[in-house]
Amino acid sequence: MRKIVLLPLDERPCNYDFAYKLFQSDDLKIVRPKELGDKKTPADIQKVREFLLEECKDAFGLIVSVDTVLYGGLIPSRLHKEDVETLKGRLEVFKELKERNPQLKIYAFTCIMRCPSYSNADEEPDYYDFYGEQIHKQGIAKHKVVLGMETEENWLKLRGEIPEEVLADFEDRRAINRVLNMETIRYYKEGLIDALVIPQDDSAPLGYTAIDQQEIRSLIQKECLTDEVILYSGADEVALSLTARLVNDIAGVHPKVYVKYATEAAKMMIPRYEGVRLCTTIGFHILSAGCIQVDDEKEADIIMIVTATDSIMDEAFHQPSISPHYNAERNMAEIMRYMVQKIAEGKRVAVADNAYSNGGELDLIRMMNKRGVLMDVCAYAGWNTNGNTLGTVMAEAVYDYHFGVTSQKQNFLVERYLEDMAYCGHVRANVTEAIQGTELESFGTKEAQDAVAAMAKEQLADFAKEYMPSIADKIAIQHVSMPWKRMFEVRLDATYNA
């Protein structure tokens, strides 16, 4: 047994539970902190340090969020008031870990700070309620000026609509976080970190995040690390990806992945909340998980089916999409026949359900149910962003490659159907509408939280019966709750009893 220490990005289930649920086994003992922060409340930095020093002294590997080490979590990384020197001091824990355990493999990730396009302070500084959209637009205008695409007139006009103190707070924090991104690269260069990826949490082709990315990329190029330190769209799936990569590295293998698109035109589309074309992001996620992309299906250990369309993704709660390209461009009939045939041939088939953002495609699960292949694919995911989906699918496929079909993997697969497809794609919108304008909407009491969770659990069970009748009687939903007292996330525990 190898001991792997996991320091997640934050306490949400996708970060705290997913890698643990999927990879914890007789071969891997995964150890997590008993407590982290609570949304905007950061984890205790000193306790994080003590956890790392204690648990890593006899560990084989460490999967670590640098944002948690520095700021106490992802949301606190957008809110902190720390200075550069204090933060640099916190990075020194990696030196101490290597001194105490020179054999420790440290696989780290550090996020580029996002800049959402909407005015909402739920996960941002309070002023984002009033100036979020303007900050985003102004960042795009600034980037266009830097690139010579526009004169300064429009940028300065937009900038003038935002209070100076607001912009100063936002830009100063970005600058500090960018310096720490670059300092983490130096730690990698010096061998204090063994593997490093830099995901972009919600991004776009232009704006603050893209500017930061270019500065960080320039340093990577200067240090001749382009083939080692990769930047790509993602965040909440990275712990899964790096755990998969560590498992591959332990075994000394790099599984080969063939990508099958529902439409070849999907390769060139830019997914919602991301800044580069889909085919590029897929390549990065395959690489991040320690795998290799191949062009010949016959060489492949894993076949990844990608359901994306050729143009802008619709949100899952709008499905079925009325956009003509959703049906005209994608050949889903061919995809389903291909899926069934490859499974019959004994191939390892993974499904990246990225036709919609923030939830799975209902028509897809009905077809998979009709064909009887829901539990025959080696992996499925379809949640939040395209990057979140890709990283999760790759981790599941890597698990299957090494450990095969286990009850643990089948439980995780069922949870993906229930969370990504049922909850994100259907139940979340229904419950949100049902509680709107009632005392339950604020999640103000434990009784309210329990009542909302009970509604969601009942609707999840109903969904399984309606959309997944071929396996519904084998699914047991043990637990449902909303960890951040809102509808967006769900903590869900379920089992599949074959």
CSV table of C-alpha atoms in Angstrom, one decimal:
chain,number,residue,atom,x,y,z
A,1,MET,CA,0.0,0.0,0.0
A,2,ARG,CA,1.2,3.5,-0.9
A,3,LYS,CA,0.1,6.5,1.2
A,4,ILE,CA,-1.0,9.5,-0.7
A,5,VAL,CA,-1.7,12.8,1.0
A,6,LEU,CA,-4.4,15.0,-0.5
A,7,LEU,CA,-4.8,18.7,0.2
A,8,PRO,CA,-7.8,19.7,-1.8
A,9,LEU,CA,-8.7,23.1,-3.3
A,10,ASP,CA,-11.5,23.5,-0.8
A,11,GLU,CA,-14.1,21.6,1.1
A,12,ARG,CA,-16.7,21.1,-1.7
A,13,PRO,CA,-17.4,17.4,-2.6
A,14,CYS,CA,-15.8,17.7,-6.1
A,15,ASN,CA,-12.5,18.7,-4.4
A,16,TYR,CA,-12.7,16.9,-1.1
A,17,ASP,CA,-14.5,13.7,-2.0
A,18,PHE,CA,-14.0,12.7,-5.6
A,19,ALA,CA,-10.4,11.6,-5.7
A,20,TYR,CA,-10.8,10.0,-2.3
A,21,LYS,CA,-13.9,8.1,-3.3
A,22,LEU,CA,-12.5,6.9,-6.6
A,23,PHE,CA,-8.9,6.0,-5.8
A,24,GLN,CA,-8.9,5.0,-2.1
A,25,SER,CA,-8.2,1.2,-2.1
A,26,ASP,CA,-6.1,-1.6,-0.8
A,27,ASP,CA,-3.3,-0.2,-3.0
A,28,LEU,CA,-3.6,3.4,-2.2
A,29,LYS,CA,-4.3,5.0,1.2
A,30,ILE,CA,-5.5,8.5,0.7
A,31,VAL,CA,-5.3,10.9,3.7
A,32,ARG,CA,-7.2,14.2,3.8
A,33,PRO,CA,-7.5,17.0,6.3
A,34,LYS,CA,-10.3,16.4,8.7
A,35,GLU,CA,-11.4,20.0,8.2
A,36,LEU,CA,-10.9,22.9,5.8
A,37,GLY,CA,-12.6,26.2,5.5
A,38,ASP,CA,-16.2,27.2,4.7
A,39,LYS,CA,-16.6,28.9,1.4
A,40,LYS,CA,-15.4,32.5,2.0
A,41,THR,CA,-13.9,31.5,5.4
A,42,PRO,CA,-10.4,30.2,4.7
A,43,ALA,CA,-8.9,27.0,6.1
A,44,ASP,CA,-6.6,27.6,9.1
A,45,ILE,CA,-3.2,28.1,7.4
A,46,GLN,CA,-1.2,26.9,10.4
A,47,LYS,CA,-3.3,23.7,10.7
A,48,VAL,CA,-2.9,23.1,7.0
A,49,ARG,CA,0.9,23.4,7.4
A,50,GLU,CA,0.8,21.0,10.5
A,51,PHE,CA,-1.3,18.5,8.5
A,52,LEU,CA,1.2,18.4,5.7
A,53,LEU,CA,4.3,18.1,7.9
A,54,GLU,CA,2.7,15.3,10.0
A,55,GLU,CA,1.1,13.2,7.2
A,56,CYS,CA,3.8,13.6,4.5
A,57,LYS,CA,6.7,12.3,6.6
A,58,ASP,CA,5.9,8.7,5.7
A,59,ALA,CA,3.9,9.3,2.5
A,60,PHE,CA,4.8,8.3,-1.0
A,61,GLY,CA,3.0,11.2,-2.7
A,62,LEU,CA,1.3,14.5,-2.1
A,63,ILE,CA,-1.5,15.9,-4.3
A,64,VAL,CA,-1.6,19.5,-3.2
A,65,SER,CA,-3.6,22.7,-4.0
A,66,VAL,CA,-1.1,25.6,-3.7
A,67,ASP,CA,-4.1,27.9,-3.3
A,68,THR,CA,-5.0,26.1,-0.1
A,69,VAL,CA,-1.4,26.3,1.2
A,70,LEU,CA,-1.3,30.1,0.5
A,71,TYR,CA,-4.8,31.4,1.0
A,72,GLY,CA,-6.8,28.6,2.6
A,73,GLY,CA,-8.8,27.7,-0.5
A,74,LEU,CA,-10.1,28.8,-3.9
A,75,ILE,CA,-12.6,31.4,-2.8
A,76,PRO,CA,-10.2,32.9,-0.2
A,77,SER,CA,-7.6,33.3,-2.9
A,78,ARG,CA,-10.0,36.0,-4.4
A,79,LEU,CA,-10.5,37.8,-1.1
A,80,HIS,CA,-7.3,37.7,0.9
A,81,LYS,CA,-5.3,40.8,2.1
A,82,GLU,CA,-1.9,39.1,2.4
A,83,ASP,CA,1.3,40.6,1.2
A,84,VAL,CA,3.8,38.9,-1.1
A,85,GLU,CA,6.4,38.2,1.5
A,86,THR,CA,4.0,36.5,3.9
A,87,LEU,CA,2.7,34.3,1.1
A,88,LYS,CA,6.2,33.4,-0.1
A,89,GLY,CA,7.0,32.3,3.4
A,90,ARG,CA,4.1,29.9,3.3
A,91,LEU,CA,5.5,28.3,0.1
A,92,GLU,CA,8.6,27.3,2.1
A,93,VAL,CA,6.6,24.3,3.6
A,94,PHE,CA,7.5,22.5,0.3
A,95,LYS,CA,11.2,22.8,1.2
A,96,GLU,CA,10.6,21.4,4.7
A,97,LEU,CA,8.5,18.5,3.3
A,98,LYS,CA,11.4,17.5,1.0
A,99,GLU,CA,13.9,17.9,3.7
A,100,ARG,CA,11.9,15.6,6.0
A,101,ASN,CA,11.0,13.1,3.3
A,102,PRO,CA,13.3,13.4,0.2
A,103,GLN,CA,11.5,10.6,-1.6
A,104,LEU,CA,8.1,12.3,-1.4
A,105,LYS,CA,6.5,13.0,-4.8
A,106,ILE,CA,4.8,16.3,-4.8
A,107,TYR,CA,2.2,16.9,-7.5
A,108,ALA,CA,0.9,20.4,-7.2
A,109,PHE,CA,-1.5,22.8,-8.9
A,110,THR,CA,-1.9,26.6,-8.6
A,111,CYS,CA,-4.9,28.4,-10.2
A,112,ILE,CA,-4.9,31.6,-12.2
A,113,MET,CA,-7.4,33.9,-10.6
A,114,ARG,CA,-10.7,34.2,-12.5
A,115,CYS,CA,-12.7,37.3,-13.5
A,116,PRO,CA,-16.4,36.4,-14.0
A,117,SER,CA,-18.4,38.2,-16.5
A,118,TYR,CA,-21.4,38.8,-14.2
A,119,SER,CA,-22.2,41.0,-11.2
A,120,ASN,CA,-22.5,38.6,-8.2
A,121,ALA,CA,-20.4,38.6,-5.0
A,122,ASP,CA,-21.3,35.1,-3.9
A,123,GLU,CA,-17.8,33.9,-4.6
A,124,GLU,CA,-16.1,37.2,-5.1
A,125,PRO,CA,-15.4,40.4,-3.1
A,126,ASP,CA,-18.5,42.2,-2.0
A,127,TYR,CA,-18.1,44.9,-4.6
A,128,TYR,CA,-18.6,42.3,-7.3
A,129,ASP,CA,-22.3,42.6,-6.7
A,130,PHE,CA,-22.2,46.1,-8.2
A,131,TYR,CA,-19.2,46.2,-10.5
A,132,GLY,CA,-18.5,42.6,-11.6
A,133,GLU,CA,-19.7,42.9,-15.1
A,134,GLN,CA,-17.9,46.3,-15.5
A,135,ILE,CA,-14.6,44.8,-14.2
A,136,HIS,CA,-14.8,42.0,-16.7
A,137,LYS,CA,-15.6,44.3,-19.6
A,138,GLN,CA,-12.9,46.7,-18.6
A,139,GLY,CA,-10.4,43.8,-18.4
A,140,ILE,CA,-11.3,42.8,-22.0
A,141,ALA,CA,-10.8,46.4,-23.2
A,142,LYS,CA,-7.5,46.6,-21.4
A,143,HIS,CA,-6.3,43.4,-23.1
A,144,LYS,CA,-7.3,44.7,-26.5
A,145,VAL,CA,-5.2,47.8,-25.9
A,146,VAL,CA,-2.2,45.7,-24.9
A,147,LEU,CA,-2.7,43.7,-28.1
A,148,GLY,CA,-3.1,46.8,-30.3
A,149,MET,CA,-6.7,45.8,-31.2
A,150,GLU,CA,-8.2,49.1,-29.8
A,151,THR,CA,-7.2,52.5,-28.7
A,152,GLU,CA,-7.3,53.5,-25.0
A,153,GLU,CA,-10.5,55.5,-25.4
A,154,ASN,CA,-13.0,52.7,-24.7
A,155,TRP,CA,-10.8,51.2,-22.0
A,156,LEU,CA,-10.5,54.5,-20.1
A,157,LYS,CA,-14.2,55.1,-20.4
A,158,LEU,CA,-15.1,51.7,-18.9
A,159,ARG,CA,-12.4,52.1,-16.3
A,160,GLY,CA,-13.9,55.4,-15.2
A,161,GLU,CA,-17.2,53.6,-14.4
A,162,ILE,CA,-15.5,51.7,-11.6
A,163,PRO,CA,-14.4,53.3,-8.3
A,164,GLU,CA,-10.6,53.6,-8.1
A,165,GLU,CA,-10.5,51.8,-4.7
A,166,VAL,CA,-12.4,48.8,-6.2
A,167,LEU,CA,-10.1,48.5,-9.2
A,168,ALA,CA,-7.0,48.9,-7.0
A,169,ASP,CA,-8.2,46.1,-4.7
A,170,PHE,CA,-9.0,43.8,-7.5
A,171,GLU,CA,-5.8,44.5,-9.6
A,172,ASP,CA,-3.5,44.4,-6.6
A,173,ARG,CA,-4.7,41.0,-5.5
A,174,ARG,CA,-4.4,39.7,-9.1
A,175,ALA,CA,-0.8,41.0,-9.2
A,176,ILE,CA,0.1,39.3,-5.9
A,177,ASN,CA,-1.5,36.0,-6.9
A,178,ARG,CA,0.3,36.1,-10.3
A,179,VAL,CA,3.6,36.6,-8.4
A,180,LEU,CA,2.9,33.5,-6.3
A,181,ASN,CA,2.0,31.5,-9.5
A,182,MET,CA,5.4,32.4,-10.8
A,183,GLU,CA,7.1,31.7,-7.5
A,184,THR,CA,5.5,28.2,-7.5
A,185,ILE,CA,7.1,27.7,-11.0
A,186,ARG,CA,10.5,28.5,-9.4
A,187,TYR,CA,9.9,25.8,-6.8
A,188,TYR,CA,9.2,23.3,-9.6
A,189,LYS,CA,12.3,24.4,-11.4
A,190,GLU,CA,14.4,23.8,-8.3
A,191,GLY,CA,13.0,20.3,-7.9
A,192,LEU,CA,11.0,21.0,-4.7
A,193,ILE,CA,7.8,20.2,-6.7
A,194,ASP,CA,7.8,17.1,-8.9
A,195,ALA,CA,4.8,17.9,-11.2
A,196,LEU,CA,3.0,21.2,-11.6
A,197,VAL,CA,-0.1,22.2,-13.6
A,198,ILE,CA,-1.6,25.6,-13.7
A,199,PRO,CA,-5.4,25.5,-14.4
A,200,GLN,CA,-7.5,28.6,-15.2
A,201,ASP,CA,-10.6,28.8,-13.1
A,202,ASP,CA,-13.3,30.0,-15.6
A,203,SER,CA,-11.6,31.9,-18.4
A,204,ALA,CA,-12.1,33.6,-21.7
A,205,PRO,CA,-9.9,34.4,-24.8
A,206,LEU,CA,-9.5,38.0,-23.6
A,207,GLY,CA,-9.4,39.8,-20.3
A,208,TYR,CA,-7.6,39.7,-16.9
A,209,THR,CA,-7.2,35.9,-16.8
A,210,ALA,CA,-5.8,35.7,-20.3
A,211,ILE,CA,-3.3,38.6,-19.5
A,212,ASP,CA,-2.1,36.7,-16.4
A,213,GLN,CA,-1.9,33.5,-18.4
A,214,GLN,CA,0.4,35.2,-21.0
A,215,GLU,CA,2.7,36.5,-18.4
A,216,ILE,CA,2.9,33.2,-16.7
A,217,ARG,CA,3.4,31.4,-20.0
A,218,SER,CA,6.3,33.8,-20.8
A,219,LEU,CA,8.1,32.7,-17.7
A,220,ILE,CA,7.5,29.1,-18.5
A,221,GLN,CA,9.0,29.6,-21.9
A,222,LYS,CA,11.9,31.6,-20.5
A,223,GLU,CA,12.7,28.7,-18.2
A,224,CYS,CA,12.3,26.1,-21.0
A,225,LEU,CA,9.4,24.4,-19.2
A,226,THR,CA,6.8,24.4,-21.9
A,227,ASP,CA,6.9,20.7,-22.2
A,228,GLU,CA,6.6,20.2,-18.4
A,229,VAL,CA,4.4,22.8,-16.8
A,230,ILE,CA,1.1,23.1,-18.6
A,231,LEU,CA,-1.7,25.7,-18.5
A,232,TYR,CA,-5.2,24.7,-19.3
A,233,SER,CA,-8.9,25.3,-18.5
A,234,GLY,CA,-10.1,23.7,-15.3
A,235,ALA,CA,-9.9,23.8,-11.5
A,236,ASP,CA,-12.2,21.5,-9.5
A,237,GLU,CA,-11.2,18.4,-11.3
A,238,VAL,CA,-7.4,18.8,-11.0
A,239,ALA,CA,-6.9,16.7,-7.8
A,240,LEU,CA,-8.5,13.8,-9.7
A,241,SER,CA,-6.3,14.4,-12.8
A,242,LEU,CA,-3.1,14.5,-10.7
A,243,THR,CA,-4.1,11.4,-8.7
A,244,ALA,CA,-4.6,9.6,-12.0
A,245,ARG,CA,-1.2,10.8,-13.2
A,246,LEU,CA,0.5,9.6,-10.0
A,247,VAL,CA,-1.1,6.2,-10.3
A,248,ASN,CA,0.2,6.0,-13.9
A,249,ASP,CA,3.6,7.1,-12.8
A,250,ILE,CA,3.7,4.5,-10.0
A,251,ALA,CA,2.9,1.8,-12.6
A,252,GLY,CA,5.3,3.3,-15.2
A,253,VAL,CA,2.7,3.4,-17.9
A,254,HIS,CA,1.0,6.1,-20.0
A,255,PRO,CA,-2.4,4.8,-21.3
A,256,LYS,CA,-3.2,5.8,-24.9
A,257,VAL,CA,-6.4,7.7,-25.5
A,258,TYR,CA,-8.4,8.0,-28.8
A,259,VAL,CA,-10.9,10.8,-29.0
A,260,LYS,CA,-14.2,10.2,-30.9
A,261,TYR,CA,-16.3,13.3,-31.6
A,262,ALA,CA,-20.0,13.5,-32.2
A,263,THR,CA,-19.1,16.1,-34.8
A,264,GLU,CA,-15.6,16.8,-36.0
A,265,ALA,CA,-16.5,20.5,-36.1
A,266,ALA,CA,-16.5,20.4,-32.2
A,267,LYS,CA,-12.8,20.3,-32.2
A,268,MET,CA,-12.7,24.0,-33.1
A,269,MET,CA,-15.4,25.4,-30.8
A,270,ILE,CA,-14.5,27.3,-27.6
A,271,PRO,CA,-16.5,25.9,-24.7
A,272,ARG,CA,-18.4,28.2,-22.5
A,273,TYR,CA,-16.3,29.5,-19.5
A,274,GLU,CA,-13.1,28.7,-21.4
A,275,GLY,CA,-10.6,30.5,-23.6
A,276,VAL,CA,-9.2,28.0,-26.1
A,277,ARG,CA,-10.6,25.4,-28.6
A,278,LEU,CA,-12.0,22.1,-27.4
A,279,CYS,CA,-9.4,19.9,-29.1
A,280,THR,CA,-6.6,21.8,-27.4
A,281,THR,CA,-8.1,21.5,-24.0
A,282,ILE,CA,-8.8,17.8,-24.5
A,283,GLY,CA,-5.1,17.3,-25.3
A,284,PHE,CA,-4.0,19.1,-22.1
A,285,HIS,CA,-6.4,17.0,-19.9
A,286,ILE,CA,-5.2,13.8,-21.4
A,287,LEU,CA,-1.6,14.9,-20.7
A,288,SER,CA,-2.4,16.1,-17.2
A,289,ALA,CA,-3.8,12.7,-16.3
A,290,GLY,CA,-0.5,11.1,-17.4
A,291,CYS,CA,-1.9,9.7,-20.6
A,292,ILE,CA,-1.0,10.0,-24.3
A,293,GLN,CA,-3.4,11.0,-27.1
A,294,VAL,CA,-3.3,8.8,-30.3
A,295,ASP,CA,-4.9,9.2,-33.7
A,296,ASP,CA,-5.4,5.5,-34.3
A,297,GLU,CA,-8.3,3.8,-32.4
A,298,LYS,CA,-6.5,0.4,-32.7
A,299,GLU,CA,-3.6,1.7,-30.6
A,300,ALA,CA,-5.9,3.0,-27.8
A,301,ASP,CA,-6.3,1.7,-24.3
A,302,ILE,CA,-9.1,4.2,-23.8
A,303,ILE,CA,-11.7,5.6,-26.2
A,304,MET,CA,-13.1,8.9,-25.1
A,305,ILE,CA,-16.4,9.8,-26.7
A,306,VAL,CA,-17.0,13.6,-26.8
A,307,THR,CA,-20.6,14.8,-27.3
A,308,ALA,CA,-19.9,18.5,-27.8
A,309,THR,CA,-21.6,20.4,-30.6
A,310,ASP,CA,-19.9,22.7,-33.1
A,311,SER,CA,-20.7,26.0,-31.6
A,312,ILE,CA,-21.4,27.8,-28.3
A,313,MET,CA,-22.6,25.4,-25.5
A,314,ASP,CA,-26.1,26.1,-24.1
A,315,GLU,CA,-26.7,25.8,-20.4
A,316,ALA,CA,-28.1,22.4,-19.3
A,317,PHE,CA,-31.2,23.9,-17.8
A,318,HIS,CA,-32.2,25.2,-21.3
A,319,GLN,CA,-32.2,21.7,-22.8
A,320,PRO,CA,-33.3,20.5,-25.2
A,321,SER,CA,-31.6,23.3,-27.1
A,322,ILE,CA,-33.5,25.0,-29.8
A,323,SER,CA,-30.3,25.8,-31.6
A,324,PRO,CA,-30.3,24.0,-34.9
A,325,HIS,CA,-26.7,22.9,-34.7
A,326,TYR,CA,-27.3,20.7,-31.6
A,327,ASN,CA,-29.1,18.2,-33.8
A,328,ALA,CA,-28.0,19.1,-37.3
A,329,GLU,CA,-24.2,18.9,-36.7
A,330,ARG,CA,-24.0,16.0,-34.2
A,331,ASN,CA,-24.5,12.5,-35.4
A,332,MET,CA,-25.7,11.0,-32.2
A,333,ALA,CA,-27.1,8.0,-33.9
A,334,GLU,CA,-23.6,7.1,-35.2
A,335,ILE,CA,-22.1,7.8,-31.8
A,336,MET,CA,-24.5,5.5,-30.0
A,337,ARG,CA,-23.9,2.7,-32.5
A,338,TYR,CA,-20.1,3.2,-32.1
A,339,MET,CA,-20.4,3.2,-28.3
A,340,VAL,CA,-22.3,-0.1,-28.3
A,341,GLN,CA,-20.0,-1.7,-30.8
A,342,LYS,CA,-16.8,-0.8,-29.1
A,343,ILE,CA,-18.2,-2.0,-25.7
A,344,ALA,CA,-19.1,-5.3,-27.4
A,345,GLU,CA,-15.6,-5.5,-28.7
A,346,GLY,CA,-14.3,-5.2,-25.1
A,347,LYS,CA,-12.9,-1.7,-25.5
A,348,ARG,CA,-12.6,0.7,-22.6
A,349,VAL,CA,-15.2,3.5,-23.5
A,350,ALA,CA,-15.4,6.7,-21.6
A,351,VAL,CA,-18.1,9.4,-22.2
A,352,ALA,CA,-17.3,13.1,-21.9
A,353,ASP,CA,-20.8,14.6,-21.9
A,354,ASN,CA,-19.9,18.2,-22.7
A,355,ALA,CA,-22.8,19.0,-25.1
A,356,TYR,CA,-24.1,21.4,-22.4
A,357,SER,CA,-22.4,23.3,-19.6
A,358,ASN,CA,-23.4,22.9,-16.0
A,359,GLY,CA,-25.1,19.5,-16.5
A,360,GLY,CA,-25.5,16.4,-18.6
A,361,GLU,CA,-27.6,15.8,-21.6
A,362,LEU,CA,-30.9,14.1,-20.9
A,363,ASP,CA,-31.4,12.7,-24.3
A,364,LEU,CA,-28.0,11.0,-24.0
A,365,ILE,CA,-28.8,9.1,-20.8
A,366,ARG,CA,-32.1,7.9,-22.3
A,367,MET,CA,-30.3,6.5,-25.3
A,368,MET,CA,-27.6,4.9,-23.1
A,369,ASN,CA,-30.3,3.4,-20.9
A,370,LYS,CA,-32.2,2.1,-24.0
A,371,ARG,CA,-29.0,0.5,-25.3
A,372,GLY,CA,-28.3,-1.0,-21.9
A,373,VAL,CA,-24.7,0.4,-21.6
A,374,LEU,CA,-25.0,2.7,-18.6
A,375,MET,CA,-22.8,0.5,-16.4
A,376,ASP,CA,-20.7,-0.8,-19.3
A,377,VAL,CA,-18.8,2.4,-20.1
A,378,CYS,CA,-15.7,2.8,-18.0
A,379,ALA,CA,-16.3,6.5,-17.3
A,380,TYR,CA,-18.9,9.2,-17.5
A,381,ALA,CA,-19.0,12.9,-16.4
A,382,GLY,CA,-21.0,15.9,-17.5
A,383,TRP,CA,-20.8,18.6,-14.8
A,384,ASN,CA,-20.0,22.3,-14.6
A,385,THR,CA,-17.4,23.3,-17.2
A,386,ASN,CA,-15.9,21.3,-20.1
A,387,GLY,CA,-12.6,21.1,-18.2
A,388,ASN,CA,-14.3,19.7,-15.1
A,389,THR,CA,-16.0,17.1,-17.2
A,390,LEU,CA,-12.8,16.1,-19.1
A,391,GLY,CA,-10.6,15.7,-16.0
A,392,THR,CA,-13.2,13.6,-14.2
A,393,VAL,CA,-13.7,11.3,-17.2
A,394,MET,CA,-9.9,10.8,-17.6
A,395,ALA,CA,-9.5,9.9,-13.9
A,396,GLU,CA,-12.3,7.4,-14.0
A,397,ALA,CA,-10.8,5.8,-17.2
A,398,VAL,CA,-7.3,5.6,-15.7
A,399,TYR,CA,-8.8,3.9,-12.6
A,400,ASP,CA,-10.5,1.4,-14.8
A,401,TYR,CA,-7.3,0.8,-16.8
A,402,HIS,CA,-5.4,-0.1,-13.6
A,403,PHE,CA,-8.1,-1.7,-11.3
A,404,GLY,CA,-10.9,-2.8,-13.7
A,405,VAL,CA,-14.6,-2.9,-12.7
A,406,THR,CA,-14.9,-2.7,-9.0
A,407,SER,CA,-17.9,-1.8,-6.8
A,408,GLN,CA,-16.1,1.3,-5.8
A,409,LYS,CA,-15.8,2.4,-9.4
A,410,GLN,CA,-19.4,1.5,-10.2
A,411,ASN,CA,-20.6,3.5,-7.2
A,412,PHE,CA,-18.7,6.5,-8.5
A,413,LEU,CA,-20.1,6.1,-11.9
A,414,VAL,CA,-23.7,6.0,-10.6
A,415,GLU,CA,-23.0,9.1,-8.5
A,416,ARG,CA,-21.9,10.8,-11.7
A,417,TYR,CA,-25.2,10.0,-13.4
A,418,LEU,CA,-27.1,11.1,-10.4
A,419,GLU,CA,-25.2,14.3,-9.8
A,420,ASP,CA,-24.0,15.4,-13.3
A,421,MET,CA,-27.0,14.2,-15.3
A,422,ALA,CA,-29.9,14.1,-12.8
A,423,TYR,CA,-29.1,16.9,-10.3
A,424,CYS,CA,-27.2,19.4,-12.5
A,425,GLY,CA,-29.2,18.7,-15.7
A,426,HIS,CA,-32.7,18.5,-14.2
A,427,VAL,CA,-33.4,18.3,-10.4
A,428,ARG,CA,-31.5,21.5,-9.4
A,429,ALA,CA,-33.6,23.7,-11.6
A,430,ASN,CA,-36.8,22.1,-10.4
A,431,VAL,CA,-36.0,22.4,-6.7
A,432,THR,CA,-34.8,25.9,-7.2
A,433,GLU,CA,-38.1,26.9,-8.8
A,434,ALA,CA,-40.1,25.1,-6.1
A,435,ILE,CA,-38.4,26.9,-3.2
A,436,GLN,CA,-38.3,30.3,-4.8
A,437,GLY,CA,-40.1,32.9,-2.6
A,438,THR,CA,-40.4,30.5,0.3
A,439,GLU,CA,-38.6,30.4,3.6
A,440,LEU,CA,-36.5,27.5,2.3
A,441,GLU,CA,-34.8,29.7,-0.4
A,442,SER,CA,-32.4,31.2,2.1
A,443,PHE,CA,-31.2,27.9,3.6
A,444,GLY,CA,-31.4,29.9,6.9
A,445,THR,CA,-32.0,27.0,9.3
A,446,LYS,CA,-31.0,23.3,9.5
A,447,GLU,CA,-34.6,22.4,9.1
A,448,ALA,CA,-34.8,24.3,5.9
A,449,GLN,CA,-31.6,22.7,4.6
A,450,ASP,CA,-32.8,19.3,5.5
A,451,ALA,CA,-36.1,20.0,3.7
A,452,VAL,CA,-34.5,21.1,0.5
A,453,ALA,CA,-32.1,18.1,0.6
A,454,ALA,CA,-35.1,15.8,1.1
A,455,MET,CA,-36.9,17.3,-2.0
A,456,ALA,CA,-33.7,16.8,-4.0
A,457,LYS,CA,-33.3,13.2,-2.9
A,458,GLU,CA,-36.9,12.4,-3.8
A,459,GLN,CA,-36.6,13.9,-7.2
A,460,LEU,CA,-33.2,12.2,-7.8
A,461,ALA,CA,-34.9,8.8,-7.1
A,462,ASP,CA,-37.8,9.8,-9.4
A,463,PHE,CA,-35.3,10.8,-12.1
A,464,ALA,CA,-33.6,7.4,-11.9
A,465,LYS,CA,-36.9,5.6,-12.4
A,466,GLU,CA,-37.8,7.7,-15.4
A,467,TYR,CA,-34.5,8.1,-17.2
A,468,MET,CA,-32.5,5.1,-16.0
A,469,PRO,CA,-35.0,2.3,-15.5
A,470,SER,CA,-32.6,-0.3,-16.6
A,471,ILE,CA,-30.5,0.2,-13.4
A,472,ALA,CA,-32.8,2.2,-11.1
A,473,ASP,CA,-33.7,-0.7,-8.8
A,474,LYS,CA,-30.0,-1.3,-8.2
A,475,ILE,CA,-29.3,2.2,-7.0
A,476,ALA,CA,-29.5,3.2,-3.4
A,477,ILE,CA,-29.2,6.9,-2.5
A,478,GLN,CA,-27.8,7.2,1.0
A,479,HIS,CA,-27.2,10.9,1.4
A,480,VAL,CA,-28.0,14.3,-0.1
A,481,SER,CA,-27.1,17.7,1.2
A,482,MET,CA,-26.0,21.2,0.0
A,483,PRO,CA,-22.6,21.9,1.6
A,484,TRP,CA,-22.5,25.6,0.8
A,485,LYS,CA,-26.2,26.2,1.7
A,486,ARG,CA,-27.2,26.9,-1.9
A,487,MET,CA,-28.4,24.9,-4.8
A,488,PHE,CA,-25.4,24.9,-7.0
A,489,GLU,CA,-23.4,22.1,-5.3
A,490,VAL,CA,-24.7,18.9,-3.9
A,491,ARG,CA,-23.0,16.3,-1.6
A,492,LEU,CA,-24.3,12.9,-2.8
A,493,ASP,CA,-23.6,9.4,-1.7
A,494,ALA,CA,-25.0,6.5,-3.6
A,495,THR,CA,-24.3,2.8,-4.2
A,496,TYR,CA,-24.9,0.4,-7.1
A,497,ASN,CA,-25.8,-3.1,-6.2
A,498,ALA,CA,-25.4,-5.3,-9.3
